Coordinates of C-alpha atoms and ligand atoms in Angstrom, one line a residue:
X1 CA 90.3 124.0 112.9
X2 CA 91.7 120.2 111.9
X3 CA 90.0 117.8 114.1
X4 CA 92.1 116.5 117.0
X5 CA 89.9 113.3 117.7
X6 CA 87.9 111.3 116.2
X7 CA 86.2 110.3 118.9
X8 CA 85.4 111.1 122.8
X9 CA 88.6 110.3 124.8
X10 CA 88.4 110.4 128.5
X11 CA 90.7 109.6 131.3
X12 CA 90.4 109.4 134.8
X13 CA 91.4 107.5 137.9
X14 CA 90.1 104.1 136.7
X15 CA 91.6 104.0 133.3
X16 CA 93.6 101.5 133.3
X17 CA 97.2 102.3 133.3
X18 CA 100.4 100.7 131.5
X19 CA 104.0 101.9 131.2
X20 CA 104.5 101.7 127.2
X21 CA 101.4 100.9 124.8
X22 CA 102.0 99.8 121.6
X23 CA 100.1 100.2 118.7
X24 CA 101.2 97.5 115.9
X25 CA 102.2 94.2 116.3
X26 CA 104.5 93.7 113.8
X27 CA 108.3 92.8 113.8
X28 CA 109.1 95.9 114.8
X29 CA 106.0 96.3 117.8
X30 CA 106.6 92.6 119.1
X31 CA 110.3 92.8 119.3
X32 CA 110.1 95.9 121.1
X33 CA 107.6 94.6 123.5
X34 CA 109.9 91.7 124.0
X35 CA 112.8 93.7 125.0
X36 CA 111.2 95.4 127.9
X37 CA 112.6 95.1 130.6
X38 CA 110.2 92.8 132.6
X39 CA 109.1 95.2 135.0
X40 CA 107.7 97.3 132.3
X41 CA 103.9 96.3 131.9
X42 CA 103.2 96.8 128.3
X43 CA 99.9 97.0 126.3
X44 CA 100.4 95.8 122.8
X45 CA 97.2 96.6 120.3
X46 CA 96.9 94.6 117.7
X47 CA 94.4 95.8 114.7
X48 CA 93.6 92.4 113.4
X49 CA 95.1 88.7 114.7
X50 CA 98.7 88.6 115.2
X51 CA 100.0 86.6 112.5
X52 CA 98.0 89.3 109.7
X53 CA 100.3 92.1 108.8
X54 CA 102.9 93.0 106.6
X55 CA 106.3 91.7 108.4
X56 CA 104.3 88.1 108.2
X57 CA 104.9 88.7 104.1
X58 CA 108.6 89.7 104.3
X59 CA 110.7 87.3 102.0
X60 CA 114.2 88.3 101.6
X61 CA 115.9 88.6 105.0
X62 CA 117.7 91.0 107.5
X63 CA 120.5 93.1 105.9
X64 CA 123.3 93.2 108.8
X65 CA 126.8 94.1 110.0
X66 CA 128.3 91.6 111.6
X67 CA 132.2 92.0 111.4
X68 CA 132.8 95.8 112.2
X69 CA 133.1 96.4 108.9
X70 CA 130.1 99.1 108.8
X71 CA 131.3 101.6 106.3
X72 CA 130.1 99.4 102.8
X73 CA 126.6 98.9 104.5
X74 CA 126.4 102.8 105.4
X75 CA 127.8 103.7 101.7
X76 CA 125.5 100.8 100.1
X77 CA 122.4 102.6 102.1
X78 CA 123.0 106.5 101.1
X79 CA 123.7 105.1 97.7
X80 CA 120.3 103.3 97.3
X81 CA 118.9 106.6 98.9
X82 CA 120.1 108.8 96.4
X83 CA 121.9 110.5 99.8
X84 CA 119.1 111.9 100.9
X85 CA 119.5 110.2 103.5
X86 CA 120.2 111.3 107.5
X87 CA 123.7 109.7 107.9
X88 CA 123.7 109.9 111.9
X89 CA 120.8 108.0 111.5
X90 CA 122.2 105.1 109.3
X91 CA 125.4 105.0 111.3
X92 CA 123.4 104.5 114.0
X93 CA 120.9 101.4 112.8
X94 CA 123.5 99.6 110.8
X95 CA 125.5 99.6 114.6
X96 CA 122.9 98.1 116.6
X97 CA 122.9 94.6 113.8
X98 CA 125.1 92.6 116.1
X99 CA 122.6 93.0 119.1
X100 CA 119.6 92.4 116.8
X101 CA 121.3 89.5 116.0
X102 CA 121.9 88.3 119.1
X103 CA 118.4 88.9 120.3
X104 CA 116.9 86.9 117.6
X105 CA 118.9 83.6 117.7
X106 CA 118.3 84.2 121.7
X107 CA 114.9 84.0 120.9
X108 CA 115.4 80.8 118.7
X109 CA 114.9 82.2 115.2
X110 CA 116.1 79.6 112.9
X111 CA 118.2 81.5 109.9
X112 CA 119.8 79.5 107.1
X113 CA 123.3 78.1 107.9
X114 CA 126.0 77.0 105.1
X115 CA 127.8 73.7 105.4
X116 CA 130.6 75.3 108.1
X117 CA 127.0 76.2 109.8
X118 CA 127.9 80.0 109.2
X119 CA 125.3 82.4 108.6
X120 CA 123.9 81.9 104.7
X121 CA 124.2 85.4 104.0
X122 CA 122.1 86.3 100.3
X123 CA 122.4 89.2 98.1
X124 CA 120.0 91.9 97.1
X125 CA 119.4 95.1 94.8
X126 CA 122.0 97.7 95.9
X127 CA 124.1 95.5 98.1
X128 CA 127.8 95.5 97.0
X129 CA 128.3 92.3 99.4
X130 CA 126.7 89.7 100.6
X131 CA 125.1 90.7 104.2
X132 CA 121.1 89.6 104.6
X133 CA 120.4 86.6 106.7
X134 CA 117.4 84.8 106.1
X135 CA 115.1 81.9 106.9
X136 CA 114.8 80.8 103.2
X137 CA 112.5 82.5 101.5
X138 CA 109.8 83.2 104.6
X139 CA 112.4 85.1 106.8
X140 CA 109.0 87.1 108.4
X141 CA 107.4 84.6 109.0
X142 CA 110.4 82.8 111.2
X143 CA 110.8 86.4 113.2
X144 CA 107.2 86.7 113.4
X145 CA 107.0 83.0 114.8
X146 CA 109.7 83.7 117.7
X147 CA 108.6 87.0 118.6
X148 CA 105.0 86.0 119.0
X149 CA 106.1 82.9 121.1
X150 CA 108.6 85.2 123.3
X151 CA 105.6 87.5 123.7
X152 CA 103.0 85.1 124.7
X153 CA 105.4 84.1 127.4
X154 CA 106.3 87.7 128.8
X155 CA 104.1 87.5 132.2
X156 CA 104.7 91.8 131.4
X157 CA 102.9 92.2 128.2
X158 CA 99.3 92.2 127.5
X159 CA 98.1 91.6 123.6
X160 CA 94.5 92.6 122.7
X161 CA 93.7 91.5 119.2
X162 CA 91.0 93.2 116.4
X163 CA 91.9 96.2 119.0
X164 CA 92.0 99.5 116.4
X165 CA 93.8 102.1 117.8
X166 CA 92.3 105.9 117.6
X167 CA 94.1 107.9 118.9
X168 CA 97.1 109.5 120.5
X169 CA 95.7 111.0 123.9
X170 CA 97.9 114.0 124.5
X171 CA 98.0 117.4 126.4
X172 CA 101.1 120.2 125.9
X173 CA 103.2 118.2 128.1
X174 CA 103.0 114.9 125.8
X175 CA 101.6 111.8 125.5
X176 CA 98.8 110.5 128.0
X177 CA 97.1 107.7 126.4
X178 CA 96.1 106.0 123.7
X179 CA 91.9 105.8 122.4
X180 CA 91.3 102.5 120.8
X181 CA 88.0 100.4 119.6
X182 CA 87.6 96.7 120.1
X183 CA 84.2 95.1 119.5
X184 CA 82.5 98.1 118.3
X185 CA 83.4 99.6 121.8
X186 CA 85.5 102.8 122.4
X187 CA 88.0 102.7 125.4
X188 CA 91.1 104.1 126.6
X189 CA 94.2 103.5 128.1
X190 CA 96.8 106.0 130.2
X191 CA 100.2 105.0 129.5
X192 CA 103.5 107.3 130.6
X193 CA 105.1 106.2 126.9
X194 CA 103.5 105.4 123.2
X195 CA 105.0 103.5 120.9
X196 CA 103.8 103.5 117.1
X197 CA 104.4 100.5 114.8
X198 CA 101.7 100.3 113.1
X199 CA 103.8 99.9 109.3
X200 CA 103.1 101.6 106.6
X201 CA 100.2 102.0 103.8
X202 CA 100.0 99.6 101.3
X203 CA 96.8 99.0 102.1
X204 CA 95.7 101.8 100.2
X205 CA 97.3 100.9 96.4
X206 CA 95.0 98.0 94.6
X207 CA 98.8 97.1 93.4
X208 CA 101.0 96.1 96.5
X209 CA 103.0 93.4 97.9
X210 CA 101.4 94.4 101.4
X211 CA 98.7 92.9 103.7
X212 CA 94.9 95.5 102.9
X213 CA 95.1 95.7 106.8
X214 CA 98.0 98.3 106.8
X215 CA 96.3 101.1 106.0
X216 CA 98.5 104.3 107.6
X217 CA 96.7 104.5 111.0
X218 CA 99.7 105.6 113.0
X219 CA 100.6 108.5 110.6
X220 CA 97.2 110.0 110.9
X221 CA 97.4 109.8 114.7
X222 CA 100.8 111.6 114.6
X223 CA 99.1 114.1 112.3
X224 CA 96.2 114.5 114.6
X225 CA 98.2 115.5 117.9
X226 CA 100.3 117.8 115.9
X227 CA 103.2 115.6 114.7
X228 CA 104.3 116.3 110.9
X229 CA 105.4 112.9 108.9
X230 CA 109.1 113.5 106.9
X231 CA 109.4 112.1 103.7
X232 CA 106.1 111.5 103.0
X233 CA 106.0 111.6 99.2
X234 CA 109.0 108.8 99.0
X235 CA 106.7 105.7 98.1
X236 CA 108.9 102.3 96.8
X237 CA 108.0 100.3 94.0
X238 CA 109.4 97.1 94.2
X239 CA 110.1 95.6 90.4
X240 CA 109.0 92.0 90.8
X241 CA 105.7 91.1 92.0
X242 CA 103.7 88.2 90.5
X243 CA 99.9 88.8 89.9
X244 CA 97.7 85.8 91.1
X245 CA 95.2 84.3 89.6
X246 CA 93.2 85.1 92.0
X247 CA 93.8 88.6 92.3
X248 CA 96.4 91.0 94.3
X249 CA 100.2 90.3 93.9
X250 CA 102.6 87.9 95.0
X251 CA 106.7 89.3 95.7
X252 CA 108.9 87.5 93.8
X253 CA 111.7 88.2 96.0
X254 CA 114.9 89.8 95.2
X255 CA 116.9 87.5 96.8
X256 CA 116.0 85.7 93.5
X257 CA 118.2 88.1 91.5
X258 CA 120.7 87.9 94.1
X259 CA 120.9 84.5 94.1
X260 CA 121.0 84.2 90.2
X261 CA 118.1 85.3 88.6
X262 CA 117.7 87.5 85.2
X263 CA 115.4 90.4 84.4
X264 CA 114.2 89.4 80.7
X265 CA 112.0 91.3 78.1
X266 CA 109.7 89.7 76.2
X267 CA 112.1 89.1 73.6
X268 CA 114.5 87.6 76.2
X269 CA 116.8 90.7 76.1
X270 CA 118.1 91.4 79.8
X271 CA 117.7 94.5 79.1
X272 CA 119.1 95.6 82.7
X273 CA 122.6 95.7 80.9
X274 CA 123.6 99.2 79.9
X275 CA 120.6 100.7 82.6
X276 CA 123.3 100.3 85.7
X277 CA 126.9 98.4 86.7
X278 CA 124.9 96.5 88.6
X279 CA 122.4 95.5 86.2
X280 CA 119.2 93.4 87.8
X281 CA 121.1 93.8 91.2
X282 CA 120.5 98.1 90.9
X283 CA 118.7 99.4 93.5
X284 CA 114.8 99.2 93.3
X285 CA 114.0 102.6 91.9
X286 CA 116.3 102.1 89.0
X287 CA 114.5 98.5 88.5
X288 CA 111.3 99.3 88.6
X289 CA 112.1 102.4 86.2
X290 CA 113.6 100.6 83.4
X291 CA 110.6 98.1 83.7
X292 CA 108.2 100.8 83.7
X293 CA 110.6 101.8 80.1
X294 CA 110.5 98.3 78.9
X295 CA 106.4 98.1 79.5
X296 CA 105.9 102.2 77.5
X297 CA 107.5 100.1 74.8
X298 CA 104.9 97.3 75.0
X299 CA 107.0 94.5 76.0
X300 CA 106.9 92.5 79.2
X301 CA 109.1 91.7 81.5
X302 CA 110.0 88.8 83.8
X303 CA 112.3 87.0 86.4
X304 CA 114.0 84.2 84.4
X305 CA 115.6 81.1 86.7
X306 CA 115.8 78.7 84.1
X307 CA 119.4 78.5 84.1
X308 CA 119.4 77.6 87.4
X309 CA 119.6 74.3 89.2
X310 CA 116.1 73.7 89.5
X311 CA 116.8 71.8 93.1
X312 CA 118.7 74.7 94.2
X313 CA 115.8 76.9 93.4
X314 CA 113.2 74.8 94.9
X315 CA 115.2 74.2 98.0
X316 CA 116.5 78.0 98.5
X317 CA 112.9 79.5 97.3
X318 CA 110.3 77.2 98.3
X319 CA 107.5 79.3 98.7
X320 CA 107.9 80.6 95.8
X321 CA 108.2 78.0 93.9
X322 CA 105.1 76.9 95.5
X323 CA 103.0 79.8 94.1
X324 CA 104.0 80.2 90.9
X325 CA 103.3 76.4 90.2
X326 CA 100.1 76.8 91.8
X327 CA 99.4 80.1 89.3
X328 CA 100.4 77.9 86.7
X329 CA 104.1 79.1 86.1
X330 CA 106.8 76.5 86.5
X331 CA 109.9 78.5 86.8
X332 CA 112.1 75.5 85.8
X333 CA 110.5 76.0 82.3
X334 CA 108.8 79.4 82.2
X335 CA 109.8 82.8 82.8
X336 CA 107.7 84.4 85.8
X337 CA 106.1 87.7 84.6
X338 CA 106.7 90.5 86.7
X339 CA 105.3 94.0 87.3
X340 CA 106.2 97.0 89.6
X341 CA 104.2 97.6 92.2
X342 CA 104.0 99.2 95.6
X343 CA 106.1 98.5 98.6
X344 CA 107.1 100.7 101.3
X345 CA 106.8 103.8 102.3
X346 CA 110.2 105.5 103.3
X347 CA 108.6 108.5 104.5
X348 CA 106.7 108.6 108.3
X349 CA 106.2 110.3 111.3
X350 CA 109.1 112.5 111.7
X351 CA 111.3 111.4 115.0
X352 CA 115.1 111.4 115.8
X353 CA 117.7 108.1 115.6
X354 CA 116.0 107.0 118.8
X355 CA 112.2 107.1 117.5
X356 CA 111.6 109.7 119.6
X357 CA 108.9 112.1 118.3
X358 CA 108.2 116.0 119.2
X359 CA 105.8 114.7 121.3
X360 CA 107.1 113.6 124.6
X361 CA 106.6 110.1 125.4
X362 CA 105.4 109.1 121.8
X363 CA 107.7 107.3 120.0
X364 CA 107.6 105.5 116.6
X365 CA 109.4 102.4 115.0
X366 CA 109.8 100.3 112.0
X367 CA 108.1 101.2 108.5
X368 CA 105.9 103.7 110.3
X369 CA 108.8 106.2 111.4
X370 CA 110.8 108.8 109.1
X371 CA 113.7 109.2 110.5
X372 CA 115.9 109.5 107.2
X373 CA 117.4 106.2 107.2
X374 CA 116.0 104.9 104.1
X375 CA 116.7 108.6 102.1
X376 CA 114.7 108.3 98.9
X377 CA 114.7 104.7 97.9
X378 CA 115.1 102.5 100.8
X379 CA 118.0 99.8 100.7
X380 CA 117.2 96.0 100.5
X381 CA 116.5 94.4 103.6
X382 CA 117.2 97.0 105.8
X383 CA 113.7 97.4 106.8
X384 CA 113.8 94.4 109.0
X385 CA 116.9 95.7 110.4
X386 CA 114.9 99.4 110.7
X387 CA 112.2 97.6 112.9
X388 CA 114.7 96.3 115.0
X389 CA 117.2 98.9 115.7
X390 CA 114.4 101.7 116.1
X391 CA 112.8 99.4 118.6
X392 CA 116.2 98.3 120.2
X393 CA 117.1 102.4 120.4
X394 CA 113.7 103.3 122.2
X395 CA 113.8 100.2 124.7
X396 CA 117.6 101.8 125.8
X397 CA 115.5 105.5 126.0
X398 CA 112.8 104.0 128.0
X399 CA 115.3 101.7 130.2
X400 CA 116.5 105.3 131.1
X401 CA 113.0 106.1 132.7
X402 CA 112.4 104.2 135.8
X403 CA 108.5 103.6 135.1
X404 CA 106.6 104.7 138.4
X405 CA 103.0 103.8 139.5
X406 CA 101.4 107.1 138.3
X407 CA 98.8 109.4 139.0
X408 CA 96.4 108.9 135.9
X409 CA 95.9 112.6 134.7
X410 CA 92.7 113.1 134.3
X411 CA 91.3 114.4 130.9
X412 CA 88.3 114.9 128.0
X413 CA 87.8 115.9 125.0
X414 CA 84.9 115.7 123.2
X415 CA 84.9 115.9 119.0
X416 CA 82.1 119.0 117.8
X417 CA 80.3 117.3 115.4
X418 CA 77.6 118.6 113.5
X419 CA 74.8 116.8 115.1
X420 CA 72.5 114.4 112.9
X421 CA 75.0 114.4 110.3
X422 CA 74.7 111.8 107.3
X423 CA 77.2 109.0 107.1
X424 CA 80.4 110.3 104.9
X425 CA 80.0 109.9 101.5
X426 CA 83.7 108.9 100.4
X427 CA 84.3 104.7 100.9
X428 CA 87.7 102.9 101.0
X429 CA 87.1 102.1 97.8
X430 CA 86.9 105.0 96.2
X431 CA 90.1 106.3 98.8
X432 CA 92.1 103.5 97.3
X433 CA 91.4 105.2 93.9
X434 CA 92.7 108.1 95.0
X435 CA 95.9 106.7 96.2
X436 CA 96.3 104.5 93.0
X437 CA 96.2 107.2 90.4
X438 CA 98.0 110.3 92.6
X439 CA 100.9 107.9 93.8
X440 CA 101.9 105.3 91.0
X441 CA 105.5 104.8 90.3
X442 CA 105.6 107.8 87.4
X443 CA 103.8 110.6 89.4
X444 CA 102.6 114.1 87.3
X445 CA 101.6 117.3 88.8
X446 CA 98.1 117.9 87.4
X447 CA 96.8 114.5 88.8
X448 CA 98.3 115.3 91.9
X449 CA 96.4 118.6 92.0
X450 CA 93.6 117.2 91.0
X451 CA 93.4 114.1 93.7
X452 CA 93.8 116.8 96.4
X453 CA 90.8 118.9 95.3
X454 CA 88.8 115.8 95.7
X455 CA 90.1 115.0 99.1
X456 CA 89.5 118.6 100.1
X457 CA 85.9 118.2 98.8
X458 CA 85.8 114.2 101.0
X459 CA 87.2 116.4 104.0
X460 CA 84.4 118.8 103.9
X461 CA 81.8 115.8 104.4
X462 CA 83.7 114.1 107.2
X463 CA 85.4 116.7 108.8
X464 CA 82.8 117.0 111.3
X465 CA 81.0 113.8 111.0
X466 CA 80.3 111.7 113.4
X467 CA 82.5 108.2 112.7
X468 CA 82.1 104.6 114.6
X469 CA 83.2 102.2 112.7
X470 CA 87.0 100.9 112.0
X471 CA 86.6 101.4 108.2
X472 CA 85.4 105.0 108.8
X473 CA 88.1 105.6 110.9
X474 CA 90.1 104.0 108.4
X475 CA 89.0 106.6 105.7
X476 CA 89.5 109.9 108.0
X477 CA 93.3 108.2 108.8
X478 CA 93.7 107.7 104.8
X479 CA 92.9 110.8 103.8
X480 CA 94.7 113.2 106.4
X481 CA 97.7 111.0 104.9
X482 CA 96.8 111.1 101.3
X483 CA 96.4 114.7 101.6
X484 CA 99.8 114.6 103.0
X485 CA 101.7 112.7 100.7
X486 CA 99.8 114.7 97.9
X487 CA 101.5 118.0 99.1
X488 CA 104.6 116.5 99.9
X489 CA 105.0 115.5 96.1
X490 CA 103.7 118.7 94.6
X491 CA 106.2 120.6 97.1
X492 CA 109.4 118.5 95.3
X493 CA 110.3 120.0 92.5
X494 CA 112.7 117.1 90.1
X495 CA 112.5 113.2 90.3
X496 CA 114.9 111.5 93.1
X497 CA 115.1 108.4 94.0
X498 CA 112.2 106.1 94.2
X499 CA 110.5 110.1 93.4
X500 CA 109.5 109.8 89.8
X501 CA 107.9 113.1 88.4
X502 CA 107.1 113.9 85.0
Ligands
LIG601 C1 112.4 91.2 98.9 O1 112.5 90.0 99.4 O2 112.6 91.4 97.8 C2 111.8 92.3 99.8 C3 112.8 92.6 100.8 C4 112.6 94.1 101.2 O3 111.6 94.7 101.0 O4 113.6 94.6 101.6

């Protein structure tokens, strides 16, 4: 039988009890504990310090409808999502942008203003209009500034940081608790609601524009008490991302392109022309595709901004700017070189258009839920907007359900290990392998196959192992979702969307 926990969980009359826990504290986490209504005492768990995760990293903006006008953004979404898509679902995020909106200048979040001191609105891949605010070219980092000010100031909400989440703690009625490990010490926590926002799983590719901390924690959770993920083998490449000098990669941010910017091959073709009508401003999967063509021919590719008004750039972009200079690319002059690499995952655990799960009382928001927004190749920019409107959506559910002081249900469970086991043999380093050879952009069937034997053969080491540290819970949560993804991909017969097959 799968393992339900990883570790002992236990709960009794003095666990301490909160109305929502958290787990993730990201965008989509801290603006959902900042719309609780304050008599909701919250627990938010935070897996490293506040400011390190992947919404910190987030360039381009917010993609919103903000004059009524919500059939382009809807069409614009199915479009980039090769319709696969849920359309109740994308109706029902792109309708909640004028009360994300409002929330966030409420909360003093500084976007860029034209000269009438409008909303700047910028462009992006797949957008057939101009809809994505934006705090130049550090947009997370200006939500990520306000929320964790509005948070730190909510008498309601308790953050514990380097707190690693474990577990969901549930019975057949739903959610109890969560199980979580700060300073090498398991606990618990009873709580009537959980929330998941615990992102996505970069953390796993050696080639990604996301922060090694997000490593898929919350989808192994879901797994564990029973929750299946939908979508899981829809990963997004995104087409431009720098490599530093100093290893990893660097987004050069669409927003680029939509502000101007040209896709170039090394022999300055833009060789984007004849690949879509909307040639370096396609969606993502189509970009990364034809650069993915444009490298099997042995040319390079890059973001050219030389024709550009070098103050504009450096004004509009500076962070950018910054970087490349300081990797030794001045884009005034030079063309920045560019690779595909990975982004987002579009797929999660599987819950309706109010991030509710099949799980009563756990609920999951941001880049951590599958709900069928995104389809097959998630839209630019709308996964700020997904953080927000999920988390917008459950605060309305859980507004519904008056929180009342509760008997703390008492309950154990206790893992059956095989006693004196060794220490599992597979490391994160050798996971990461896994996930960078079964999952790149092109995907084929035999390597697929082949990455699930050995994660069948990891399974049979850990399954039953005892685990205590945070990177060995790490590894359990990557492979459960690696072994997930893996069959997802081999069930899907042709290529779709940001699905490539061959
Ligand atoms: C970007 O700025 O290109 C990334 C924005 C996104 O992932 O939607």
């Amino acid at each position: 039988m799968a393992r339900r926990y990883l570790t002992e969980v236990c709960l009794n009359a003095e666990t301490p009890y909160y109305d929502v826990v958290i787990v993730g504290a990201g965008v989509s986490g801290l603006y959902l504990a900042a719309a609780l209504p304050l008599h909701y005492k919250a627990l938010v768990l935070s897996k490293d310090s506040l400011s390190v995760c992947n919404s910190q990293l987030a360039q381009g903006g917010v993609a919103l409808t903000l004059n009524g006008e919500l059939n382009s953004h809807i069409e614009d979404t199915l479009a980039a999502g090769a319709y696969m898509n849920d359309l109740r679902v994308v109706k029902a995020m792109v309708s909640e942008s004028e009360k994300v909106l409002g929330r966030l200048l409420d909360y003093g979040v500084e976007f860029d203003k034209d000269e009438g001191n409008k909303l700047n609105m910028t462009m992006e891949g797949g957008h057939r209009k101009r809809r994505i605010v934006h705090s130049r070219d550090t947009t997370g980092m200006a939500l990520m500034e306000a929320l964790i000010r509005r948070v730190r100031g909510c008498p309601n909400i308790e953050v514990l940081e380097y707190a690693f989440a474990i577990d969901l703690i549930s019975d057949h009625n739903g959610s109890l608790g969560v199980s979580y490990n700060m300073k090498g010490l398991n606990q618990c926590v009873a709580s009537n609601a959980v929330v998941l926002a615990t992102g996505g799983i970069g953390g796993w590719f050696s080639r990604t524009t996301n922060a090694p901390v997000v490593t898929g924690d919350g989808l192994a959770m879901a797994l564990r008490a029973g929750v299946p993920l939908r979508d899981a083998a829809y990963i997004q490449y995104h087409p431009t991302a720098f490599k530093l000098k100093a290893g990893g990669y660097f987004l050069i941010s669409e927003a680029v392109r939509g502000e101007g910017g040209h896709l170039i091959n090394s022999a300055g073709v833009r060789f984007m022309k004849g690949v879509h009508p909307l040639m370096e401003l396609a969606p993502r999967d189509v970009v990364s595709k034809a650069i993915h063509d444009q490298f099997s021919t042995g040319s390079e590719v890059f973001v050219d901004v030389r024709h550009l008004e070098p103050v504009f750039f450096q004004t509009r972009f500076p962070n950018i700017y910054k970087v490349c200079v300081e990797n030794g690319i001045h884009p005034e002059t030079m063309p920045i070189p560019i690779e595909p690499v990975e982004h987002y995952h579009m797929g999660g655990v599987m819950a309706d258009s109010t991030g509710a799960t099949p799980v009563k009382g756990l609920y999951v928001t941001g880049e951590a839920a599958g709900t069928g927004f995104h389809g097959a190749n998630r839209l630019a920019s709308n996964s700020l907007l997904e953080c927000m409107a999920l988390s917008e959506r459950i605060v309305r559910v859980l507004e519904t359900k008056k929180p009342q002081k509760p008997l703390v249900k008492a309950y154990k469970a206790t893992p059956q290990l095989v006693l004196d086991s060794d220490k599992p043999n597979i490391s994160k380093y050798a996971l990461r392998e896994i996930f960078d050879t079964a999952l790149p952009l092109v995907k084929h069937n035999d390597i697929l196959e082949n990455a699930l034997e050995k994660i069948k053969i990891a399974f049979e080491d850990i399954e039953n192992t005892e685990l205590t540290t945070t990177e060995e819970f790490e590894v359990f949560n990557g492979l459960q979702v690696a072994k997930a993804l893996i069959l997802d991909a081999l069930s899907i017969k042709k290529s779709v969307g940001s699905f490539v097959i061959e």
